[in-house]
Coordinates of C-alpha atoms in Angstrom, one line a residue:
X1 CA 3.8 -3.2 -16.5
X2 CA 1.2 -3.8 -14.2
X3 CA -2.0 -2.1 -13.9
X4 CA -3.0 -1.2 -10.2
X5 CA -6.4 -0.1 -9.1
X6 CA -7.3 1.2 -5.6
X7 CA -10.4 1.6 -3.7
X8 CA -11.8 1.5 -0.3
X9 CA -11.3 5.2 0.8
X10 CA -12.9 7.5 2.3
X11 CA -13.6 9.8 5.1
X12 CA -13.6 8.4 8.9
X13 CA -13.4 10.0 11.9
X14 CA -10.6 9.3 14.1
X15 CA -9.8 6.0 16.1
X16 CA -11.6 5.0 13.2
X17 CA -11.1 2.0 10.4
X18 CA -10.7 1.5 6.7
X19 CA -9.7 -1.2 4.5
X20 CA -8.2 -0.4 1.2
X21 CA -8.2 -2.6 -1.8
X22 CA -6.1 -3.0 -4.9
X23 CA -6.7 -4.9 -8.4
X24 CA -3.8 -5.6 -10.2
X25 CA -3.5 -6.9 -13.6
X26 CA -0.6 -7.4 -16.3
X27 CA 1.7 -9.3 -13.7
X28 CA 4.2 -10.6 -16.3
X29 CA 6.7 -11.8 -13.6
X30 CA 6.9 -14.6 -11.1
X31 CA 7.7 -12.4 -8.2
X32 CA 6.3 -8.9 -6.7
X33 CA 6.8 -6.9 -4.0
X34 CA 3.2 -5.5 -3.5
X35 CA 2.8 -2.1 -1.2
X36 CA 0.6 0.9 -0.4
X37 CA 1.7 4.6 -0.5
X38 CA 0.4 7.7 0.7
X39 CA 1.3 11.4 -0.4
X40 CA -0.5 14.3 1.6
X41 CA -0.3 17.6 -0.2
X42 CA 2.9 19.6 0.2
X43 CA 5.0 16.4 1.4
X44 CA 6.8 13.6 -0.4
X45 CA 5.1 10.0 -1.4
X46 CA 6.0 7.8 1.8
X47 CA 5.7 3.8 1.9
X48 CA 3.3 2.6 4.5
X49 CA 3.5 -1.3 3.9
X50 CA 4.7 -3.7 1.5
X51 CA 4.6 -7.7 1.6
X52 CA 6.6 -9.7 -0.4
X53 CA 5.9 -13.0 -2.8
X54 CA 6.1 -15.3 0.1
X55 CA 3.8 -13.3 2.5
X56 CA 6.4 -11.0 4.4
X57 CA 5.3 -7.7 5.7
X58 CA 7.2 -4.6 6.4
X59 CA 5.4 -1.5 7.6
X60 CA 6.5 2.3 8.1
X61 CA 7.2 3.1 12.1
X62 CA 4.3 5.6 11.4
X63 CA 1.8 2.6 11.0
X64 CA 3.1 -0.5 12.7
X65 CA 0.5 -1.8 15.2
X66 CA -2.2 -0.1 13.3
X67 CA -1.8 -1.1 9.8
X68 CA -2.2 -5.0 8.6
X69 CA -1.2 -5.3 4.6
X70 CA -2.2 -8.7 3.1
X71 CA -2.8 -10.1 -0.6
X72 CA -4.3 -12.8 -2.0
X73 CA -2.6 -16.3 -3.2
X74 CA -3.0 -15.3 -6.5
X75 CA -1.3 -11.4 -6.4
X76 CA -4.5 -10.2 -7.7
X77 CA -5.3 -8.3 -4.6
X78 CA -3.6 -6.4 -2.2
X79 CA -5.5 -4.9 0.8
X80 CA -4.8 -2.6 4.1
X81 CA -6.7 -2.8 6.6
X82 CA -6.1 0.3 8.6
X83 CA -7.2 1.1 12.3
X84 CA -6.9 3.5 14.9
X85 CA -6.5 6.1 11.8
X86 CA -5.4 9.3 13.0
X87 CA -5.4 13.1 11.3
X88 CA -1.9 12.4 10.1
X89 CA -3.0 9.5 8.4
X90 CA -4.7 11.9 5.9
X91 CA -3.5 11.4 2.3
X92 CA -3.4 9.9 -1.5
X93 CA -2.8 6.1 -0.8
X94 CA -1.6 4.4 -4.0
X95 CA -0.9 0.9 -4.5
X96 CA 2.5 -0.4 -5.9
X97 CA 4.3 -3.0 -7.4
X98 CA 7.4 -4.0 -7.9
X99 CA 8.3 -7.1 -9.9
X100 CA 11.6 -8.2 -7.3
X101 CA 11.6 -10.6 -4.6
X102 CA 13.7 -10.8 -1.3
X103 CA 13.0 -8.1 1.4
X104 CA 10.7 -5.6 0.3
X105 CA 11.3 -3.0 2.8
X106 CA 14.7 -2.1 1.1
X107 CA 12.7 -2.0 -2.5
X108 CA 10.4 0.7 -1.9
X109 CA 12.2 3.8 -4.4
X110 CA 12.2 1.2 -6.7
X111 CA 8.5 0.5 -7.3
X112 CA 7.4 0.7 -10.5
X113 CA 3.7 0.2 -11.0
X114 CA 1.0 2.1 -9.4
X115 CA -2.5 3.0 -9.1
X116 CA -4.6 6.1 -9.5
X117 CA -4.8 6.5 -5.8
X118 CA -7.5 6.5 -3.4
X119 CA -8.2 9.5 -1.0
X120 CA -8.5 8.7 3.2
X121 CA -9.4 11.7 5.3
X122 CA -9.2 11.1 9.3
X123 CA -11.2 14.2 10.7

């Protein structure tokens, strides 16, 4: 199981930017879907982003055009670099992982790993 930890939020104001980080270790497998997550209170945990082994991105319609996801060669770290952050951007992000390969957009209910969470507040 890997063991996620996210940092990097905060409170901005909107139009604003903020770039999330993740530390992962434990990877026992040779392939991951890697993604961030966000939960506000009172709705249901919704993917943002994920990227795949070989680099491939996927993004929520909510975030495209605003949100860039990216990792490092090594799967240590996954990031989001988030701009143009809106009020309904305001939630829990979590980092995930998933130890599958192929397209990661049809993987995200299956994500297994994830991180404590790190709180972004557009106001």
């Amino acid at each position: 199981h890997v063991q996620l930890v996210e940092s990097g939020g905060g409170s901005v104001q909107p139009g604003g930017s903020l770039r999330l980080s993740c530390v992962g270790s434990g990877y026992a497998y040779s392939m991951y879907c890697m993604g961030w997550f966000r939960q506000a209170p009172g709705k249901e945990r919704e993917g943002v982003a994920s990227i795949a082994s070989d680099g491939s991105t996927s993004y929520a319609d909510s975030v495209k055009g605003r949100f860039i996801i990216s990792k490092d060669n090594a799967k240590i770290r996954l990031y989001v670099q988030m701009n143009s952050l809106k009020p309904e951007d305001t939630a829990m992000y979590y980092c995930a992982a998933l130890p599958r390969g192929g397209d990661c957009s049809k993987l995200w209910p299956e994500f297994t790993s994830w991180g404590q969470g790190t709180q972004v507040t557009v106001s």
